[in-house]
């Protein structure tokens, strides 16, 4: 679909991947501008005028500007989505919100600590105790997702939806890291379903570092 969408953010950021994956699933045209990390730009007055947090991602759609990755994903689904990404009933939205918020607030912090210790820290400087604790903590959280996925094929229910997007981006890093993972068959089957999607392959499955 033709649109006038620009996304700022480096593609190896999990939060940027959420937005890119959603755009790909919705079949929207967009321009991606590298920003953040080694690309800088986020401290410039021009960027701060778009996103005063100086963080990525940020999306502009025509003259409308929005930041916060989960909010961007919901905006795109509501504006451009059709089922399964746009849902109508309050219960389906509530479940999508539940998993999006859970991923950010319950899962995100322990995962970030683990991710940084392994992928953003030189081997000699890694804190092995923190890594072990991080794997334990993430495994406990992933077991909650695994239990949900034992009943339905997606976090969003019978079909994929925006509720799958945040965890799906972190799952790529989890399954790519050289760590000892617990046996969580429903989570693994869900992850495999995601990896078969062209949009996921294009937007999420790129180099982590
Ligand atoms: N809650 C924000 C968090 C954004 C965030 O933490 N972005 C990180 C990248 S994942 C960032 O901007 N880091 C600074 C940088 O990359 O320069 C969101 O979900 O959009």
PDB file of C-alpha atoms and ligand atoms in Angstrom:
ATOM      1  CA  UNK A   1       0.000   0.000   0.000  1.00  0.00           C
ATOM      2  CA  UNK A   2       1.337   3.453  -0.879  1.00  0.00           C
ATOM      3  CA  UNK A   3       1.876   5.639   2.163  1.00  0.00           C
ATOM      4  CA  UNK A   4       4.112   8.437   3.372  1.00  0.00           C
ATOM      5  CA  UNK A   5       5.695   6.737   6.352  1.00  0.00           C
ATOM      6  CA  UNK A   6       9.203   7.275   7.721  1.00  0.00           C
ATOM      7  CA  UNK A   7      10.681   5.218  10.565  1.00  0.00           C
ATOM      8  CA  UNK A   8      13.784   6.348  12.427  1.00  0.00           C
ATOM      9  CA  UNK A   9      15.872   3.650  14.102  1.00  0.00           C
ATOM     10  CA  UNK A  10      18.706   1.188  13.548  1.00  0.00           C
ATOM     11  CA  UNK A  11      17.453  -2.220  12.467  1.00  0.00           C
ATOM     12  CA  UNK A  12      19.267  -4.152  15.229  1.00  0.00           C
ATOM     13  CA  UNK A  13      17.068  -2.596  17.925  1.00  0.00           C
ATOM     14  CA  UNK A  14      14.277  -4.859  19.171  1.00  0.00           C
ATOM     15  CA  UNK A  15      11.981  -1.874  19.566  1.00  0.00           C
ATOM     16  CA  UNK A  16      12.598  -0.771  15.984  1.00  0.00           C
ATOM     17  CA  UNK A  17      12.075  -4.325  14.747  1.00  0.00           C
ATOM     18  CA  UNK A  18       8.562  -4.325  16.211  1.00  0.00           C
ATOM     19  CA  UNK A  19       7.637  -1.386  13.998  1.00  0.00           C
ATOM     20  CA  UNK A  20       9.356  -2.715  10.876  1.00  0.00           C
ATOM     21  CA  UNK A  21       7.770  -6.144  11.310  1.00  0.00           C
ATOM     22  CA  UNK A  22       4.322  -4.593  11.683  1.00  0.00           C
ATOM     23  CA  UNK A  23       4.842  -2.439   8.578  1.00  0.00           C
ATOM     24  CA  UNK A  24       5.922  -5.496   6.599  1.00  0.00           C
ATOM     25  CA  UNK A  25       2.950  -7.548   7.790  1.00  0.00           C
ATOM     26  CA  UNK A  26       0.600  -4.755   6.754  1.00  0.00           C
ATOM     27  CA  UNK A  27       2.262  -4.457   3.348  1.00  0.00           C
ATOM     28  CA  UNK A  28       2.983  -0.754   3.739  1.00  0.00           C
ATOM     29  CA  UNK A  29       5.634   1.249   1.904  1.00  0.00           C
ATOM     30  CA  UNK A  30       7.979   3.087   4.222  1.00  0.00           C
ATOM     31  CA  UNK A  31      11.351   4.741   4.421  1.00  0.00           C
ATOM     32  CA  UNK A  32      13.720   3.599   7.192  1.00  0.00           C
ATOM     33  CA  UNK A  33      16.342   6.050   8.469  1.00  0.00           C
ATOM     34  CA  UNK A  34      19.266   4.670  10.484  1.00  0.00           C
ATOM     35  CA  UNK A  35      19.398   6.415  13.853  1.00  0.00           C
ATOM     36  CA  UNK A  36      20.551   5.620  17.370  1.00  0.00           C
ATOM     37  CA  UNK A  37      23.653   3.743  18.521  1.00  0.00           C
ATOM     38  CA  UNK A  38      26.619   4.277  16.200  1.00  0.00           C
ATOM     39  CA  UNK A  39      24.388   6.181  13.763  1.00  0.00           C
ATOM     40  CA  UNK A  40      23.731   8.986  16.258  1.00  0.00           C
ATOM     41  CA  UNK A  41      21.220  11.569  15.037  1.00  0.00           C
ATOM     42  CA  UNK A  42      18.966  11.123  18.052  1.00  0.00           C
ATOM     43  CA  UNK A  43      20.547  14.066  19.918  1.00  0.00           C
ATOM     44  CA  UNK A  44      20.062  16.498  17.037  1.00  0.00           C
ATOM     45  CA  UNK A  45      17.533  19.304  17.503  1.00  0.00           C
ATOM     46  CA  UNK A  46      15.675  18.086  14.411  1.00  0.00           C
ATOM     47  CA  UNK A  47      15.249  14.594  15.863  1.00  0.00           C
ATOM     48  CA  UNK A  48      14.438  15.844  19.360  1.00  0.00           C
ATOM     49  CA  UNK A  49      11.660  17.901  17.822  1.00  0.00           C
ATOM     50  CA  UNK A  50      10.178  14.613  16.596  1.00  0.00           C
ATOM     51  CA  UNK A  51      10.923  12.537  19.689  1.00  0.00           C
ATOM     52  CA  UNK A  52      11.903  14.554  22.782  1.00  0.00           C
ATOM     53  CA  UNK A  53      13.153  11.345  24.448  1.00  0.00           C
ATOM     54  CA  UNK A  54      16.022  11.100  21.953  1.00  0.00           C
ATOM     55  CA  UNK A  55      15.235   7.414  21.524  1.00  0.00           C
ATOM     56  CA  UNK A  56      14.305   5.094  18.706  1.00  0.00           C
ATOM     57  CA  UNK A  57      11.949   4.171  17.138  1.00  0.00           C
ATOM     58  CA  UNK A  58       9.968   7.178  15.968  1.00  0.00           C
ATOM     59  CA  UNK A  59       7.482   7.119  13.098  1.00  0.00           C
ATOM     60  CA  UNK A  60       6.074   9.895  10.957  1.00  0.00           C
ATOM     61  CA  UNK A  61       3.006   9.242   8.833  1.00  0.00           C
ATOM     62  CA  UNK A  62       2.283  12.321   6.740  1.00  0.00           C
ATOM     63  CA  UNK A  63       2.306  15.070   9.354  1.00  0.00           C
ATOM     64  CA  UNK A  64       1.499  12.733  12.260  1.00  0.00           C
ATOM     65  CA  UNK A  65       4.440  11.811  14.508  1.00  0.00           C
ATOM     66  CA  UNK A  66       4.430   9.074  17.119  1.00  0.00           C
ATOM     67  CA  UNK A  67       7.034   7.400  19.364  1.00  0.00           C
ATOM     68  CA  UNK A  68       6.939   4.427  21.786  1.00  0.00           C
ATOM     69  CA  UNK A  69       7.205   1.199  19.840  1.00  0.00           C
ATOM     70  CA  UNK A  70       4.069  -0.492  21.199  1.00  0.00           C
ATOM     71  CA  UNK A  71       1.987   2.614  20.596  1.00  0.00           C
ATOM     72  CA  UNK A  72       3.325   2.790  17.039  1.00  0.00           C
ATOM     73  CA  UNK A  73       2.389  -0.848  16.393  1.00  0.00           C
ATOM     74  CA  UNK A  74      -1.150  -0.278  17.712  1.00  0.00           C
ATOM     75  CA  UNK A  75      -1.480   2.900  15.646  1.00  0.00           C
ATOM     76  CA  UNK A  76      -0.480   1.075  12.455  1.00  0.00           C
ATOM     77  CA  UNK A  77      -2.830  -1.817  13.162  1.00  0.00           C
ATOM     78  CA  UNK A  78      -5.758   0.508  13.817  1.00  0.00           C
ATOM     79  CA  UNK A  79      -5.066   2.783  10.884  1.00  0.00           C
ATOM     80  CA  UNK A  80      -3.972   0.326   8.212  1.00  0.00           C
ATOM     81  CA  UNK A  81      -4.587  -3.120   9.619  1.00  0.00           C
ATOM     82  CA  UNK A  82      -7.117  -5.567   8.603  1.00  0.00           C
ATOM     83  CA  UNK A  83      -7.684  -8.820  10.459  1.00  0.00           C
ATOM     84  CA  UNK A  84      -5.791 -10.393  12.079  1.00  0.00           C
ATOM     85  CA  UNK A  85      -3.730  -7.313  12.980  1.00  0.00           C
ATOM     86  CA  UNK A  86      -6.747  -5.065  13.393  1.00  0.00           C
ATOM     87  CA  UNK A  87      -9.238  -6.543  15.807  1.00  0.00           C
ATOM     88  CA  UNK A  88     -12.656  -5.127  16.607  1.00  0.00           C
ATOM     89  CA  UNK A  89     -13.788  -6.501  19.916  1.00  0.00           C
ATOM     90  CA  UNK A  90     -12.547  -5.092  23.257  1.00  0.00           C
ATOM     91  CA  UNK A  91     -11.534  -8.535  24.529  1.00  0.00           C
ATOM     92  CA  UNK A  92      -9.135  -9.122  21.635  1.00  0.00           C
ATOM     93  CA  UNK A  93      -7.586  -5.678  22.121  1.00  0.00           C
ATOM     94  CA  UNK A  94      -7.305  -6.293  25.854  1.00  0.00           C
ATOM     95  CA  UNK A  95      -5.424  -9.548  25.247  1.00  0.00           C
ATOM     96  CA  UNK A  96      -3.115  -7.845  22.775  1.00  0.00           C
ATOM     97  CA  UNK A  97      -2.449  -5.088  25.328  1.00  0.00           C
ATOM     98  CA  UNK A  98      -1.937  -7.654  28.049  1.00  0.00           C
ATOM     99  CA  UNK A  99       0.868  -9.447  26.186  1.00  0.00           C
ATOM    100  CA  UNK A 100       2.411  -6.241  24.906  1.00  0.00           C
ATOM    101  CA  UNK A 101       2.520  -4.750  28.409  1.00  0.00           C
ATOM    102  CA  UNK A 102       3.670  -8.017  29.948  1.00  0.00           C
ATOM    103  CA  UNK A 103       6.527  -8.233  27.469  1.00  0.00           C
ATOM    104  CA  UNK A 104       7.614  -4.688  28.268  1.00  0.00           C
ATOM    105  CA  UNK A 105       7.149  -4.649  32.024  1.00  0.00           C
ATOM    106  CA  UNK A 106       7.595  -8.243  33.225  1.00  0.00           C
ATOM    107  CA  UNK A 107       9.861  -9.695  30.586  1.00  0.00           C
ATOM    108  CA  UNK A 108      11.732  -6.708  29.205  1.00  0.00           C
ATOM    109  CA  UNK A 109      14.031  -5.832  32.092  1.00  0.00           C
ATOM    110  CA  UNK A 110      15.496  -9.277  32.827  1.00  0.00           C
ATOM    111  CA  UNK A 111      15.795  -9.884  29.116  1.00  0.00           C
ATOM    112  CA  UNK A 112      17.583  -6.593  28.548  1.00  0.00           C
ATOM    113  CA  UNK A 113      20.127  -7.418  31.257  1.00  0.00           C
ATOM    114  CA  UNK A 114      20.809 -10.798  29.706  1.00  0.00           C
ATOM    115  CA  UNK A 115      20.964  -9.440  26.181  1.00  0.00           C
ATOM    116  CA  UNK A 116      23.410  -6.684  27.120  1.00  0.00           C
ATOM    117  CA  UNK A 117      25.616  -9.035  29.099  1.00  0.00           C
ATOM    118  CA  UNK A 118      25.912 -11.462  26.203  1.00  0.00           C
ATOM    119  CA  UNK A 119      25.560  -9.524  22.989  1.00  0.00           C
ATOM    120  CA  UNK A 120      26.706  -6.026  23.870  1.00  0.00           C
ATOM    121  CA  UNK A 121      29.584  -6.918  26.241  1.00  0.00           C
ATOM    122  CA  UNK A 122      33.033  -8.245  25.317  1.00  0.00           C
ATOM    123  CA  UNK A 123      33.459 -11.912  26.415  1.00  0.00           C
ATOM    124  CA  UNK A 124      36.092 -11.043  29.039  1.00  0.00           C
ATOM    125  CA  UNK A 125      33.841  -8.470  30.673  1.00  0.00           C
ATOM    126  CA  UNK A 126      30.717 -10.615  30.914  1.00  0.00           C
ATOM    127  CA  UNK A 127      29.229 -11.177  34.350  1.00  0.00           C
ATOM    128  CA  UNK A 128      28.608 -14.938  34.379  1.00  0.00           C
ATOM    129  CA  UNK A 129      26.512 -14.854  37.568  1.00  0.00           C
ATOM    130  CA  UNK A 130      24.272 -12.180  36.070  1.00  0.00           C
ATOM    131  CA  UNK A 131      23.978 -14.225  32.862  1.00  0.00           C
ATOM    132  CA  UNK A 132      22.905 -17.314  34.795  1.00  0.00           C
ATOM    133  CA  UNK A 133      20.407 -15.313  36.818  1.00  0.00           C
ATOM    134  CA  UNK A 134      19.133 -13.657  33.628  1.00  0.00           C
ATOM    135  CA  UNK A 135      18.603 -17.023  31.894  1.00  0.00           C
ATOM    136  CA  UNK A 136      16.731 -18.336  34.967  1.00  0.00           C
ATOM    137  CA  UNK A 137      14.578 -15.247  35.168  1.00  0.00           C
ATOM    138  CA  UNK A 138      13.761 -15.220  31.432  1.00  0.00           C
ATOM    139  CA  UNK A 139      13.057 -18.967  31.498  1.00  0.00           C
ATOM    140  CA  UNK A 140      10.497 -18.467  34.266  1.00  0.00           C
ATOM    141  CA  UNK A 141       8.825 -15.754  32.236  1.00  0.00           C
ATOM    142  CA  UNK A 142       8.962 -17.700  28.984  1.00  0.00           C
ATOM    143  CA  UNK A 143       7.271 -20.622  30.768  1.00  0.00           C
ATOM    144  CA  UNK A 144       4.239 -18.345  31.219  1.00  0.00           C
ATOM    145  CA  UNK A 145       4.171 -17.700  27.473  1.00  0.00           C
ATOM    146  CA  UNK A 146       4.689 -21.412  26.799  1.00  0.00           C
ATOM    147  CA  UNK A 147       1.633 -22.269  28.909  1.00  0.00           C
ATOM    148  CA  UNK A 148      -0.488 -19.758  26.976  1.00  0.00           C
ATOM    149  CA  UNK A 149       0.835 -21.144  23.703  1.00  0.00           C
ATOM    150  CA  UNK A 150      -0.119 -24.691  24.743  1.00  0.00           C
ATOM    151  CA  UNK A 151      -3.759 -23.583  24.390  1.00  0.00           C
ATOM    152  CA  UNK A 152      -3.629 -21.323  21.308  1.00  0.00           C
ATOM    153  CA  UNK A 153      -1.088 -21.110  18.485  1.00  0.00           C
ATOM    154  CA  UNK A 154      -0.364 -17.401  19.003  1.00  0.00           C
ATOM    155  CA  UNK A 155      -0.103 -14.987  21.915  1.00  0.00           C
ATOM    156  CA  UNK A 156      -3.011 -13.184  20.250  1.00  0.00           C
ATOM    157  CA  UNK A 157      -5.128 -16.360  20.140  1.00  0.00           C
ATOM    158  CA  UNK A 158      -6.077 -18.401  17.088  1.00  0.00           C
ATOM    159  CA  UNK A 159      -4.351 -15.987  14.713  1.00  0.00           C
ATOM    160  CA  UNK A 160      -1.224 -13.891  14.861  1.00  0.00           C
ATOM    161  CA  UNK A 161      -1.781 -10.296  15.956  1.00  0.00           C
ATOM    162  CA  UNK A 162      -0.109  -7.293  17.504  1.00  0.00           C
ATOM    163  CA  UNK A 163       0.051  -9.143  20.846  1.00  0.00           C
ATOM    164  CA  UNK A 164       2.731 -11.388  19.287  1.00  0.00           C
ATOM    165  CA  UNK A 165       4.943  -8.605  18.019  1.00  0.00           C
ATOM    166  CA  UNK A 166       6.928  -7.463  21.094  1.00  0.00           C
ATOM    167  CA  UNK A 167       7.678 -10.965  22.390  1.00  0.00           C
ATOM    168  CA  UNK A 168       8.340 -12.192  18.864  1.00  0.00           C
ATOM    169  CA  UNK A 169      11.154  -9.664  18.485  1.00  0.00           C
ATOM    170  CA  UNK A 170      12.786 -10.668  21.785  1.00  0.00           C
ATOM    171  CA  UNK A 171      12.311 -14.358  20.978  1.00  0.00           C
ATOM    172  CA  UNK A 172      14.571 -13.943  17.959  1.00  0.00           C
ATOM    173  CA  UNK A 173      17.418 -12.791  20.221  1.00  0.00           C
ATOM    174  CA  UNK A 174      16.634 -15.502  22.797  1.00  0.00           C
ATOM    175  CA  UNK A 175      16.791 -18.292  20.238  1.00  0.00           C
ATOM    176  CA  UNK A 176      19.884 -16.824  18.577  1.00  0.00           C
ATOM    177  CA  UNK A 177      22.036 -16.514  21.701  1.00  0.00           C
ATOM    178  CA  UNK A 178      24.428 -19.333  22.551  1.00  0.00           C
ATOM    179  CA  UNK A 179      22.866 -20.191  25.883  1.00  0.00           C
ATOM    180  CA  UNK A 180      21.335 -23.199  27.567  1.00  0.00           C
ATOM    181  CA  UNK A 181      17.595 -22.824  27.063  1.00  0.00           C
ATOM    182  CA  UNK A 182      14.879 -24.755  28.928  1.00  0.00           C
ATOM    183  CA  UNK A 183      12.683 -27.146  26.998  1.00  0.00           C
ATOM    184  CA  UNK A 184       9.559 -25.113  26.153  1.00  0.00           C
ATOM    185  CA  UNK A 185       8.004 -26.908  23.159  1.00  0.00           C
ATOM    186  CA  UNK A 186       5.025 -24.604  22.613  1.00  0.00           C
ATOM    187  CA  UNK A 187       7.223 -21.535  22.656  1.00  0.00           C
ATOM    188  CA  UNK A 188       9.601 -23.200  20.187  1.00  0.00           C
ATOM    189  CA  UNK A 189       6.741 -24.179  17.862  1.00  0.00           C
ATOM    190  CA  UNK A 190       5.403 -20.605  17.967  1.00  0.00           C
ATOM    191  CA  UNK A 191       8.868 -19.218  17.234  1.00  0.00           C
ATOM    192  CA  UNK A 192       9.198 -21.572  14.284  1.00  0.00           C
ATOM    193  CA  UNK A 193       5.841 -20.357  12.949  1.00  0.00           C
ATOM    194  CA  UNK A 194       7.133 -16.787  13.171  1.00  0.00           C
ATOM    195  CA  UNK A 195      10.355 -17.636  11.367  1.00  0.00           C
ATOM    196  CA  UNK A 196       8.304 -18.958   8.442  1.00  0.00           C
ATOM    197  CA  UNK A 197       6.738 -15.541   7.863  1.00  0.00           C
ATOM    198  CA  UNK A 198       8.351 -13.441   5.145  1.00  0.00           C
ATOM    199  CA  UNK A 199       7.678 -10.243   7.110  1.00  0.00           C
ATOM    200  CA  UNK A 200       9.416 -11.617  10.195  1.00  0.00           C
ATOM    201  CA  UNK A 201      12.375 -12.837   8.173  1.00  0.00           C
ATOM    202  CA  UNK A 202      12.797  -9.447   6.546  1.00  0.00           C
ATOM    203  CA  UNK A 203      12.226  -7.161   9.538  1.00  0.00           C
ATOM    204  CA  UNK A 204      13.421  -9.159  12.524  1.00  0.00           C
ATOM    205  CA  UNK A 205      15.926 -11.828  11.490  1.00  0.00           C
ATOM    206  CA  UNK A 206      18.956  -9.650  10.867  1.00  0.00           C
ATOM    207  CA  UNK A 207      22.305  -9.438  12.673  1.00  0.00           C
ATOM    208  CA  UNK A 208      21.856  -8.805  16.384  1.00  0.00           C
ATOM    209  CA  UNK A 209      25.027  -6.786  16.906  1.00  0.00           C
TER     210      UNK A 209
HETATM  211  N1  LIG B   1       9.884   2.466  25.510  1.00  0.00           N
HETATM  212  C1  LIG B   1      10.609   2.820  24.312  1.00  0.00           C
HETATM  213  C2  LIG B   1      12.048   2.388  24.505  1.00  0.00           C
HETATM  214  C3  LIG B   1      12.900   2.845  23.357  1.00  0.00           C
HETATM  215  C4  LIG B   1      14.352   2.417  23.560  1.00  0.00           C
HETATM  216  O1  LIG B   1      14.793   2.005  24.636  1.00  0.00           O
HETATM  217  N2  LIG B   1      15.104   2.519  22.449  1.00  0.00           N
HETATM  218  C5  LIG B   1      16.501   2.222  22.511  1.00  0.00           C
HETATM  219  C6  LIG B   1      16.865   1.202  21.434  1.00  0.00           C
HETATM  220  S1  LIG B   1      16.058  -0.362  21.687  1.00  0.00           S
HETATM  221  C7  LIG B   1      17.290   3.494  22.223  1.00  0.00           C
HETATM  222  O2  LIG B   1      16.743   4.465  21.706  1.00  0.00           O
HETATM  223  N3  LIG B   1      18.570   3.495  22.571  1.00  0.00           N
HETATM  224  C8  LIG B   1      19.432   4.595  22.287  1.00  0.00           C
HETATM  225  C9  LIG B   1      20.111   4.449  20.965  1.00  0.00           C
HETATM  226  O3  LIG B   1      19.929   3.444  20.271  1.00  0.00           O
HETATM  227  O4  LIG B   1      20.873   5.371  20.620  1.00  0.00           O
HETATM  228  C10 LIG B   1       9.960   2.145  23.080  1.00  0.00           C
HETATM  229  O5  LIG B   1       9.415   1.050  23.238  1.00  0.00           O
HETATM  230  O6  LIG B   1       9.981   2.726  21.991  1.00  0.00           O
END
